[in-house]
GROMACS .gro file of C-alpha atoms in nm:
model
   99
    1UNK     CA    1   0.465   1.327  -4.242
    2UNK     CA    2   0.429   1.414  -3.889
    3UNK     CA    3   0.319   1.146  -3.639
    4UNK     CA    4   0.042   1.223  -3.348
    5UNK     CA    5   0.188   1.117  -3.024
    6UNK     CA    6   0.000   0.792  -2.876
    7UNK     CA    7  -0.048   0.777  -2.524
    8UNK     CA    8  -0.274   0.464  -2.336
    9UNK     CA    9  -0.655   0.596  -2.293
   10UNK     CA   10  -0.754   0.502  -1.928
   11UNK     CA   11  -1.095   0.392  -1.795
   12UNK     CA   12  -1.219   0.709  -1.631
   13UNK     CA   13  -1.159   0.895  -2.019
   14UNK     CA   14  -1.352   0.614  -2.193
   15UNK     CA   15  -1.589   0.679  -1.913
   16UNK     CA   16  -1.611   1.038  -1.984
   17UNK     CA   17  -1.645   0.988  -2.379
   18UNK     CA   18  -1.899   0.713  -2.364
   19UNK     CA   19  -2.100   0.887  -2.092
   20UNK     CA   20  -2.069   1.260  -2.135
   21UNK     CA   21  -2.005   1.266  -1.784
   22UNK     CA   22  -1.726   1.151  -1.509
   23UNK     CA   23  -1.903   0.865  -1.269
   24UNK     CA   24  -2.006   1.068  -0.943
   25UNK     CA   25  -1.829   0.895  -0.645
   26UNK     CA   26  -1.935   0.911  -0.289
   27UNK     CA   27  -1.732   0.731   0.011
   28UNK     CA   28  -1.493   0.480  -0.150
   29UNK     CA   29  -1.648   0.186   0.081
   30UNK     CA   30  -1.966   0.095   0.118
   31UNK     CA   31  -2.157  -0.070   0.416
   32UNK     CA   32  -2.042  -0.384   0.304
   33UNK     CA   33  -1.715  -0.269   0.299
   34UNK     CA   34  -1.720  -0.115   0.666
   35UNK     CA   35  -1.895  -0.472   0.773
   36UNK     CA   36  -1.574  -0.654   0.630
   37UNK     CA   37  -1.313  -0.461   0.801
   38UNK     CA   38  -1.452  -0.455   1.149
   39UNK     CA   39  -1.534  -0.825   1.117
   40UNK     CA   40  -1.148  -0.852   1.020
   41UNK     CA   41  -1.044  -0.649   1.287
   42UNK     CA   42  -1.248  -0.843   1.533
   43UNK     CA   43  -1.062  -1.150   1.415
   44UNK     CA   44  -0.786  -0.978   1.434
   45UNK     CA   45  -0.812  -0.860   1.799
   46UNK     CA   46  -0.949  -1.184   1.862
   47UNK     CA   47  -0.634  -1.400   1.696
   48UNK     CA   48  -0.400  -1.161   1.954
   49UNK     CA   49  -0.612  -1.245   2.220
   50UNK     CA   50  -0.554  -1.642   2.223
   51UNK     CA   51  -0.198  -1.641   2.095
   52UNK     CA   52  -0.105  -1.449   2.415
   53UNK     CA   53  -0.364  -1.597   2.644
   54UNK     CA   54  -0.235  -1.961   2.482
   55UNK     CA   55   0.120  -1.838   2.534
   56UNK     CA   56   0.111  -1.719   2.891
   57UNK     CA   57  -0.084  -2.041   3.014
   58UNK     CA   58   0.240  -2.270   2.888
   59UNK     CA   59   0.418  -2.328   3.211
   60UNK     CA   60   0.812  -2.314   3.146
   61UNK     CA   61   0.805  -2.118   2.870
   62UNK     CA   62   0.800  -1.714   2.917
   63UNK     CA   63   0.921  -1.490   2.729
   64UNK     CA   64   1.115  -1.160   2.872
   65UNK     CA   65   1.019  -0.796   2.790
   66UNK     CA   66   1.306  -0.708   2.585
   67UNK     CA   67   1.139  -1.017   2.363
   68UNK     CA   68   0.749  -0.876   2.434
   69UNK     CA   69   0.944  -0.518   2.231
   70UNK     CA   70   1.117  -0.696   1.983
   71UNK     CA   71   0.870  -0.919   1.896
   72UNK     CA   72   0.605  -0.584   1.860
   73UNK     CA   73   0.865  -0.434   1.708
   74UNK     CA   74   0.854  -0.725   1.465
   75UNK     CA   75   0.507  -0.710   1.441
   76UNK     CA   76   0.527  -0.329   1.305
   77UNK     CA   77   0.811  -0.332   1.066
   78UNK     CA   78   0.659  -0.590   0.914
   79UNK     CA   79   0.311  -0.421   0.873
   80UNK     CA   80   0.466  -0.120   0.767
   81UNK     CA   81   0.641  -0.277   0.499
   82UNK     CA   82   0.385  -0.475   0.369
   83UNK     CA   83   0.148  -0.164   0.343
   84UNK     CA   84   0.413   0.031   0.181
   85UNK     CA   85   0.461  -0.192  -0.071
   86UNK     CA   86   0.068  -0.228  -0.150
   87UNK     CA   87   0.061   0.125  -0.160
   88UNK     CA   88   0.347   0.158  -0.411
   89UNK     CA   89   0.139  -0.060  -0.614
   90UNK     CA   90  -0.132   0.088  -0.623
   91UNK     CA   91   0.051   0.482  -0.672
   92UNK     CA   92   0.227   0.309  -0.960
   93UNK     CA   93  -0.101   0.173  -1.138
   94UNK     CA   94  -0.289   0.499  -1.105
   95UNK     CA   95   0.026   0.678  -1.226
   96UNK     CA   96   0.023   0.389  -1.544
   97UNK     CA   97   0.360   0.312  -1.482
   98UNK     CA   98   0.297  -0.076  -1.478
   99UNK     CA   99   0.509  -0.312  -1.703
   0.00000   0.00000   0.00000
């Protein structure tokens, strides 16, 4: 007796059967979504702002270039592996390759 092969059924097919139709999508953020990252950015910009303004008012206390680049440097790396990761989770849950 031969078997049919059973594979997972993901949201955008049950979509499709239910509907008849795929969902028509437009820009993947809306205006809410636009408000939230340039309100985050703002804080962001703003949060860079003090530390350094905060840091450079401290008399005694400086901090050389070479530690201005490896603290950027830091700063980067740090970002960039973060997002990497996030995006790796998110390639391996469209691809359904989640445990």
């Amino acid at each position: 007796m031969h078997r049919a092969q059973h594979r997972p059924i993901l949201d955008h097919e049950k979509m499709v059967r239910m509907n008849g139709a795929p969902e028509k999508s437009g820009s993947p953020i809306g205006p809410a979504g636009w408000l939230a990252i340039i309100v985050l950015g703002g804080f962001l910009v703003w949060a860079i702002w003090y530390a350094i303004h905060t840091w450079s008012q401290m008399s005694g206390v400086g901090i050389s270039t070479a530690g201005w680049i490896f603290m950027t440097l830091g700063i980067v790396v740090t970002f960039a592996v973060g997002a990497g990761l996030m995006g790796l989770v998110f390639y391996s849950s469209r691809k359904g390759r989640d445990f």
